PDB file of C-alpha atoms in Angstrom:
ATOM      1  CA  UNK A   1       0.123  -0.017   0.134  1.00  0.00           C
ATOM      2  CA  UNK A   2       1.277   3.508  -0.664  1.00  0.00           C
ATOM      3  CA  UNK A   3       2.338   5.548   2.527  1.00  0.00           C
ATOM      4  CA  UNK A   4       0.122   8.338   2.851  1.00  0.00           C
ATOM      5  CA  UNK A   5       0.937  11.720   1.502  1.00  0.00           C
ATOM      6  CA  UNK A   6       2.849  14.018   4.800  1.00  0.00           C
ATOM      7  CA  UNK A   7       0.413  17.034   5.079  1.00  0.00           C
ATOM      8  CA  UNK A   8       1.383  20.276   3.442  1.00  0.00           C
ATOM      9  CA  UNK A   9       3.811  22.220   6.238  1.00  0.00           C
ATOM     10  CA  UNK A  10       2.299  25.326   7.711  1.00  0.00           C
ATOM     11  CA  UNK A  11       3.287  28.514   5.582  1.00  0.00           C
ATOM     12  CA  UNK A  12       4.265  30.959   7.889  1.00  0.00           C
ATOM     13  CA  UNK A  13       5.312  34.766   6.249  1.00  0.00           C
ATOM     14  CA  UNK A  14       8.498  35.400   7.764  1.00  0.00           C
ATOM     15  CA  UNK A  15       9.756  38.984   6.507  1.00  0.00           C
ATOM     16  CA  UNK A  16      13.731  38.227   5.664  1.00  0.00           C
ATOM     17  CA  UNK A  17      15.614  41.674   7.458  1.00  0.00           C
ATOM     18  CA  UNK A  18      19.142  42.492   5.477  1.00  0.00           C
ATOM     19  CA  UNK A  19      21.963  41.993   7.522  1.00  0.00           C
ATOM     20  CA  UNK A  20      22.931  45.251   6.964  1.00  0.00           C
ATOM     21  CA  UNK A  21      19.617  46.576   7.556  1.00  0.00           C
ATOM     22  CA  UNK A  22      19.709  49.128  10.297  1.00  0.00           C
ATOM     23  CA  UNK A  23      16.356  51.046  10.729  1.00  0.00           C
ATOM     24  CA  UNK A  24      12.949  49.457  11.340  1.00  0.00           C
ATOM     25  CA  UNK A  25      10.375  51.230   9.969  1.00  0.00           C
ATOM     26  CA  UNK A  26       6.582  49.951   8.886  1.00  0.00           C
ATOM     27  CA  UNK A  27       7.131  49.448   5.531  1.00  0.00           C
ATOM     28  CA  UNK A  28      10.491  48.310   5.251  1.00  0.00           C
ATOM     29  CA  UNK A  29      14.345  48.321   7.154  1.00  0.00           C
ATOM     30  CA  UNK A  30      16.685  50.697   5.519  1.00  0.00           C
ATOM     31  CA  UNK A  31      20.003  49.451   4.490  1.00  0.00           C
ATOM     32  CA  UNK A  32      23.654  51.103   4.461  1.00  0.00           C
ATOM     33  CA  UNK A  33      23.413  50.565   0.692  1.00  0.00           C
ATOM     34  CA  UNK A  34      20.058  52.833   0.781  1.00  0.00           C
ATOM     35  CA  UNK A  35      21.918  55.490   2.600  1.00  0.00           C
ATOM     36  CA  UNK A  36      24.245  55.727   0.077  1.00  0.00           C
ATOM     37  CA  UNK A  37      22.050  56.180  -2.995  1.00  0.00           C
ATOM     38  CA  UNK A  38      20.230  58.896  -1.068  1.00  0.00           C
ATOM     39  CA  UNK A  39      23.361  60.924  -0.618  1.00  0.00           C
ATOM     40  CA  UNK A  40      24.752  60.199  -4.253  1.00  0.00           C
ATOM     41  CA  UNK A  41      22.971  63.056  -5.906  1.00  0.00           C
ATOM     42  CA  UNK A  42      25.057  65.884  -3.963  1.00  0.00           C
ATOM     43  CA  UNK A  43      28.251  66.642  -5.419  1.00  0.00           C
ATOM     44  CA  UNK A  44      31.515  66.135  -3.647  1.00  0.00           C
ATOM     45  CA  UNK A  45      33.623  68.829  -2.692  1.00  0.00           C
ATOM     46  CA  UNK A  46      36.592  66.997  -3.685  1.00  0.00           C
ATOM     47  CA  UNK A  47      39.341  65.684  -0.833  1.00  0.00           C
ATOM     48  CA  UNK A  48      40.510  67.726   2.184  1.00  0.00           C
ATOM     49  CA  UNK A  49      43.463  66.701   3.862  1.00  0.00           C
ATOM     50  CA  UNK A  50      43.969  68.618   7.206  1.00  0.00           C
ATOM     51  CA  UNK A  51      47.431  68.782   9.300  1.00  0.00           C
ATOM     52  CA  UNK A  52      50.067  70.657  10.577  1.00  0.00           C
ATOM     53  CA  UNK A  53      49.913  73.248  13.262  1.00  0.00           C
ATOM     54  CA  UNK A  54      47.862  73.638  16.391  1.00  0.00           C
ATOM     55  CA  UNK A  55      44.587  75.679  14.284  1.00  0.00           C
ATOM     56  CA  UNK A  56      41.325  74.766  14.649  1.00  0.00           C
ATOM     57  CA  UNK A  57      39.097  74.111  11.898  1.00  0.00           C
ATOM     58  CA  UNK A  58      35.469  74.251  11.774  1.00  0.00           C
ATOM     59  CA  UNK A  59      32.280  72.390  10.026  1.00  0.00           C
ATOM     60  CA  UNK A  60      29.062  74.265  10.111  1.00  0.00           C
ATOM     61  CA  UNK A  61      26.015  74.073   8.390  1.00  0.00           C
ATOM     62  CA  UNK A  62      27.828  77.493   6.519  1.00  0.00           C
ATOM     63  CA  UNK A  63      31.149  75.376   5.521  1.00  0.00           C
ATOM     64  CA  UNK A  64      34.214  74.853   6.688  1.00  0.00           C
ATOM     65  CA  UNK A  65      35.293  77.745   8.779  1.00  0.00           C
ATOM     66  CA  UNK A  66      39.075  78.564   8.868  1.00  0.00           C
ATOM     67  CA  UNK A  67      41.633  79.131  11.293  1.00  0.00           C
ATOM     68  CA  UNK A  68      41.855  82.744  12.533  1.00  0.00           C
ATOM     69  CA  UNK A  69      45.688  83.222  11.707  1.00  0.00           C
ATOM     70  CA  UNK A  70      45.642  81.829   8.047  1.00  0.00           C
ATOM     71  CA  UNK A  71      49.150  82.035   7.950  1.00  0.00           C
ATOM     72  CA  UNK A  72      49.162  78.329   9.036  1.00  0.00           C
ATOM     73  CA  UNK A  73      46.444  77.198   7.631  1.00  0.00           C
ATOM     74  CA  UNK A  74      46.514  74.117   5.706  1.00  0.00           C
ATOM     75  CA  UNK A  75      43.522  74.033   3.567  1.00  0.00           C
ATOM     76  CA  UNK A  76      43.589  75.776   0.216  1.00  0.00           C
ATOM     77  CA  UNK A  77      40.430  76.944  -1.189  1.00  0.00           C
ATOM     78  CA  UNK A  78      37.845  76.779   1.659  1.00  0.00           C
ATOM     79  CA  UNK A  79      35.081  78.074   0.301  1.00  0.00           C
ATOM     80  CA  UNK A  80      35.155  74.970  -2.520  1.00  0.00           C
ATOM     81  CA  UNK A  81      33.930  72.784   0.394  1.00  0.00           C
ATOM     82  CA  UNK A  82      29.836  73.648  -0.362  1.00  0.00           C
ATOM     83  CA  UNK A  83      27.864  72.221   2.944  1.00  0.00           C
ATOM     84  CA  UNK A  84      24.264  70.693   1.313  1.00  0.00           C
ATOM     85  CA  UNK A  85      21.630  72.256   4.135  1.00  0.00           C
ATOM     86  CA  UNK A  86      18.642  70.605   5.336  1.00  0.00           C
ATOM     87  CA  UNK A  87      19.025  67.228   3.437  1.00  0.00           C
ATOM     88  CA  UNK A  88      15.854  65.038   4.192  1.00  0.00           C
ATOM     89  CA  UNK A  89      17.153  61.369   3.876  1.00  0.00           C
ATOM     90  CA  UNK A  90      13.448  59.663   3.884  1.00  0.00           C
ATOM     91  CA  UNK A  91      13.048  56.686   5.988  1.00  0.00           C
ATOM     92  CA  UNK A  92      16.590  56.175   6.893  1.00  0.00           C
ATOM     93  CA  UNK A  93      17.643  59.672   9.218  1.00  0.00           C
ATOM     94  CA  UNK A  94      14.505  61.134  11.645  1.00  0.00           C
ATOM     95  CA  UNK A  95      15.518  64.816  11.066  1.00  0.00           C
ATOM     96  CA  UNK A  96      16.837  66.644   8.214  1.00  0.00           C
ATOM     97  CA  UNK A  97      20.785  66.949   8.195  1.00  0.00           C
ATOM     98  CA  UNK A  98      23.323  69.285   6.429  1.00  0.00           C
ATOM     99  CA  UNK A  99      25.685  67.352   4.182  1.00  0.00           C
ATOM    100  CA  UNK A 100      29.283  67.509   2.869  1.00  0.00           C
ATOM    101  CA  UNK A 101      30.331  65.036   0.725  1.00  0.00           C
ATOM    102  CA  UNK A 102      33.765  64.324   0.539  1.00  0.00           C
ATOM    103  CA  UNK A 103      36.349  62.329  -2.009  1.00  0.00           C
ATOM    104  CA  UNK A 104      38.882  61.585   0.608  1.00  0.00           C
ATOM    105  CA  UNK A 105      38.998  62.399   4.352  1.00  0.00           C
ATOM    106  CA  UNK A 106      42.437  63.283   6.400  1.00  0.00           C
ATOM    107  CA  UNK A 107      43.387  65.206   9.465  1.00  0.00           C
ATOM    108  CA  UNK A 108      46.623  64.944  11.357  1.00  0.00           C
ATOM    109  CA  UNK A 109      49.346  66.465  12.719  1.00  0.00           C
ATOM    110  CA  UNK A 110      48.060  68.782  15.782  1.00  0.00           C
ATOM    111  CA  UNK A 111      45.510  70.324  13.770  1.00  0.00           C
ATOM    112  CA  UNK A 112      41.900  70.396  15.293  1.00  0.00           C
ATOM    113  CA  UNK A 113      38.762  69.408  14.078  1.00  0.00           C
ATOM    114  CA  UNK A 114      35.327  71.006  15.091  1.00  0.00           C
ATOM    115  CA  UNK A 115      31.840  70.225  14.270  1.00  0.00           C
ATOM    116  CA  UNK A 116      29.027  72.750  15.342  1.00  0.00           C
ATOM    117  CA  UNK A 117      26.010  74.076  14.469  1.00  0.00           C
ATOM    118  CA  UNK A 118      23.267  71.550  14.783  1.00  0.00           C
ATOM    119  CA  UNK A 119      23.343  68.049  12.652  1.00  0.00           C
ATOM    120  CA  UNK A 120      25.969  67.338  10.150  1.00  0.00           C
ATOM    121  CA  UNK A 121      26.467  64.399   7.828  1.00  0.00           C
ATOM    122  CA  UNK A 122      30.181  63.974   6.392  1.00  0.00           C
ATOM    123  CA  UNK A 123      29.513  61.729   3.287  1.00  0.00           C
ATOM    124  CA  UNK A 124      33.253  60.292   2.359  1.00  0.00           C
ATOM    125  CA  UNK A 125      33.480  58.413  -0.743  1.00  0.00           C
ATOM    126  CA  UNK A 126      36.983  56.961   0.113  1.00  0.00           C
ATOM    127  CA  UNK A 127      39.213  56.238   3.241  1.00  0.00           C
ATOM    128  CA  UNK A 128      38.841  58.591   6.491  1.00  0.00           C
ATOM    129  CA  UNK A 129      42.305  58.741   8.224  1.00  0.00           C
ATOM    130  CA  UNK A 130      42.341  60.503  11.667  1.00  0.00           C
ATOM    131  CA  UNK A 131      45.763  60.162  13.566  1.00  0.00           C
ATOM    132  CA  UNK A 132      49.028  62.090  14.227  1.00  0.00           C
ATOM    133  CA  UNK A 133      48.184  63.795  17.372  1.00  0.00           C
ATOM    134  CA  UNK A 134      44.869  65.418  15.560  1.00  0.00           C
ATOM    135  CA  UNK A 135      41.442  66.084  17.673  1.00  0.00           C
ATOM    136  CA  UNK A 136      38.528  65.592  16.101  1.00  0.00           C
ATOM    137  CA  UNK A 137      35.639  67.068  17.997  1.00  0.00           C
ATOM    138  CA  UNK A 138      31.480  67.005  18.263  1.00  0.00           C
ATOM    139  CA  UNK A 139      30.440  70.258  20.321  1.00  0.00           C
ATOM    140  CA  UNK A 140      27.283  70.210  22.459  1.00  0.00           C
ATOM    141  CA  UNK A 141      24.164  70.523  20.685  1.00  0.00           C
ATOM    142  CA  UNK A 142      25.658  68.787  17.768  1.00  0.00           C
ATOM    143  CA  UNK A 143      25.445  65.528  16.350  1.00  0.00           C
ATOM    144  CA  UNK A 144      27.643  64.167  13.137  1.00  0.00           C
ATOM    145  CA  UNK A 145      26.767  61.190  11.307  1.00  0.00           C
ATOM    146  CA  UNK A 146      29.939  59.900   8.906  1.00  0.00           C
ATOM    147  CA  UNK A 147      29.156  57.672   6.314  1.00  0.00           C
ATOM    148  CA  UNK A 148      32.171  56.268   4.226  1.00  0.00           C
ATOM    149  CA  UNK A 149      32.356  53.764   1.788  1.00  0.00           C
ATOM    150  CA  UNK A 150      36.167  53.634   2.560  1.00  0.00           C
ATOM    151  CA  UNK A 151      38.354  52.323   5.333  1.00  0.00           C
ATOM    152  CA  UNK A 152      37.861  54.280   8.548  1.00  0.00           C
ATOM    153  CA  UNK A 153      41.166  54.903  10.541  1.00  0.00           C
ATOM    154  CA  UNK A 154      41.079  56.086  13.912  1.00  0.00           C
ATOM    155  CA  UNK A 155      44.358  56.594  15.555  1.00  0.00           C
ATOM    156  CA  UNK A 156      43.503  59.722  17.865  1.00  0.00           C
ATOM    157  CA  UNK A 157      40.767  60.593  19.531  1.00  0.00           C
ATOM    158  CA  UNK A 158      37.179  61.461  18.095  1.00  0.00           C
ATOM    159  CA  UNK A 159      35.483  63.712  20.952  1.00  0.00           C
ATOM    160  CA  UNK A 160      31.724  64.186  21.984  1.00  0.00           C
ATOM    161  CA  UNK A 161      31.285  67.267  24.075  1.00  0.00           C
ATOM    162  CA  UNK A 162      27.871  65.697  25.528  1.00  0.00           C
ATOM    163  CA  UNK A 163      27.794  63.440  28.123  1.00  0.00           C
ATOM    164  CA  UNK A 164      25.534  61.173  26.663  1.00  0.00           C
ATOM    165  CA  UNK A 165      25.521  58.759  23.564  1.00  0.00           C
ATOM    166  CA  UNK A 166      22.333  59.965  22.461  1.00  0.00           C
ATOM    167  CA  UNK A 167      20.389  63.383  22.097  1.00  0.00           C
ATOM    168  CA  UNK A 168      17.018  63.910  23.785  1.00  0.00           C
ATOM    169  CA  UNK A 169      15.036  61.961  21.279  1.00  0.00           C
ATOM    170  CA  UNK A 170      16.987  58.587  21.624  1.00  0.00           C
ATOM    171  CA  UNK A 171      19.279  59.180  18.295  1.00  0.00           C
ATOM    172  CA  UNK A 172      22.635  58.839  18.525  1.00  0.00           C
ATOM    173  CA  UNK A 173      25.037  62.039  18.701  1.00  0.00           C
ATOM    174  CA  UNK A 174      28.387  59.955  16.917  1.00  0.00           C
ATOM    175  CA  UNK A 175      27.591  57.627  14.179  1.00  0.00           C
ATOM    176  CA  UNK A 176      29.435  56.090  11.400  1.00  0.00           C
ATOM    177  CA  UNK A 177      27.992  53.867   8.427  1.00  0.00           C
ATOM    178  CA  UNK A 178      30.542  52.035   6.642  1.00  0.00           C
ATOM    179  CA  UNK A 179      29.406  50.215   3.224  1.00  0.00           C
ATOM    180  CA  UNK A 180      32.856  48.938   3.240  1.00  0.00           C
ATOM    181  CA  UNK A 181      33.666  45.176   2.896  1.00  0.00           C
ATOM    182  CA  UNK A 182      37.038  44.448   4.160  1.00  0.00           C
ATOM    183  CA  UNK A 183      36.499  41.237   3.175  1.00  0.00           C
ATOM    184  CA  UNK A 184      37.478  39.025   6.743  1.00  0.00           C
ATOM    185  CA  UNK A 185      40.608  41.257   7.500  1.00  0.00           C
ATOM    186  CA  UNK A 186      41.385  41.906  10.801  1.00  0.00           C
ATOM    187  CA  UNK A 187      43.957  44.166  12.648  1.00  0.00           C
ATOM    188  CA  UNK A 188      45.652  47.505  10.688  1.00  0.00           C
ATOM    189  CA  UNK A 189      43.237  46.099   7.771  1.00  0.00           C
ATOM    190  CA  UNK A 190      40.192  46.146   9.129  1.00  0.00           C
ATOM    191  CA  UNK A 191      37.498  48.257   7.517  1.00  0.00           C
ATOM    192  CA  UNK A 192      37.116  50.013  10.813  1.00  0.00           C
ATOM    193  CA  UNK A 193      40.434  50.377  12.816  1.00  0.00           C
ATOM    194  CA  UNK A 194      40.123  52.327  16.385  1.00  0.00           C
ATOM    195  CA  UNK A 195      43.713  51.670  17.569  1.00  0.00           C
ATOM    196  CA  UNK A 196      46.226  53.846  20.116  1.00  0.00           C
ATOM    197  CA  UNK A 197      44.655  55.854  22.327  1.00  0.00           C
ATOM    198  CA  UNK A 198      42.251  56.839  20.400  1.00  0.00           C
ATOM    199  CA  UNK A 199      38.776  57.047  21.718  1.00  0.00           C
ATOM    200  CA  UNK A 200      35.314  56.767  20.108  1.00  0.00           C
ATOM    201  CA  UNK A 201      32.241  57.109  21.757  1.00  0.00           C
ATOM    202  CA  UNK A 202      29.411  56.553  19.366  1.00  0.00           C
ATOM    203  CA  UNK A 203      27.176  54.182  17.278  1.00  0.00           C
ATOM    204  CA  UNK A 204      28.771  52.024  14.570  1.00  0.00           C
ATOM    205  CA  UNK A 205      27.024  50.446  11.326  1.00  0.00           C
ATOM    206  CA  UNK A 206      29.670  48.500   9.559  1.00  0.00           C
ATOM    207  CA  UNK A 207      27.924  45.099   8.445  1.00  0.00           C
ATOM    208  CA  UNK A 208      30.498  44.170   5.692  1.00  0.00           C
ATOM    209  CA  UNK A 209      33.984  44.997   7.949  1.00  0.00           C
ATOM    210  CA  UNK A 210      35.633  43.912  11.099  1.00  0.00           C
ATOM    211  CA  UNK A 211      35.605  46.727  13.563  1.00  0.00           C
TER     212      UNK A 211
END
């Protein structure tokens, strides 16, 4: 006699979230790639390399503010660094942000870099290198989103003035979003590398990299 046919397993609808989803909305979860796609239309201001001297450079919604003593200014043509103001990244960021797009970003020497004036987003298509005794600061009342498609190498301090890692609405004051795929590398070659006496107080989303 034929064996009776096994009953069909009950079908259960399970919504599969992508492993690199970092928001949970009613319709779908956004991924890191959705974020870079949303920022893609904004033009890059080129590469920004700051170093040398104990000079302070400040990034605000109005652009890059230079040191009072321009004699030791390591940045030429600062007016070319254009910030797109009040950018809405729907379904990903809860509030509008001010976006500066760069090809690469490096901070070295004993330079001081300050982010001030509200919510800023630094979108770097290449790598980010912060080291050499430089300091990178997020001022009180401000927040910073760093979005990168390259390696993030922090060998110096990244300071957040706020005592809390989140604002009053629970959003991170400092967050790093990386699409970089380091193919399982570790140590110095990791996609997100925090070394030496460096400090990072914030949130890191790097689904394709070792941290």
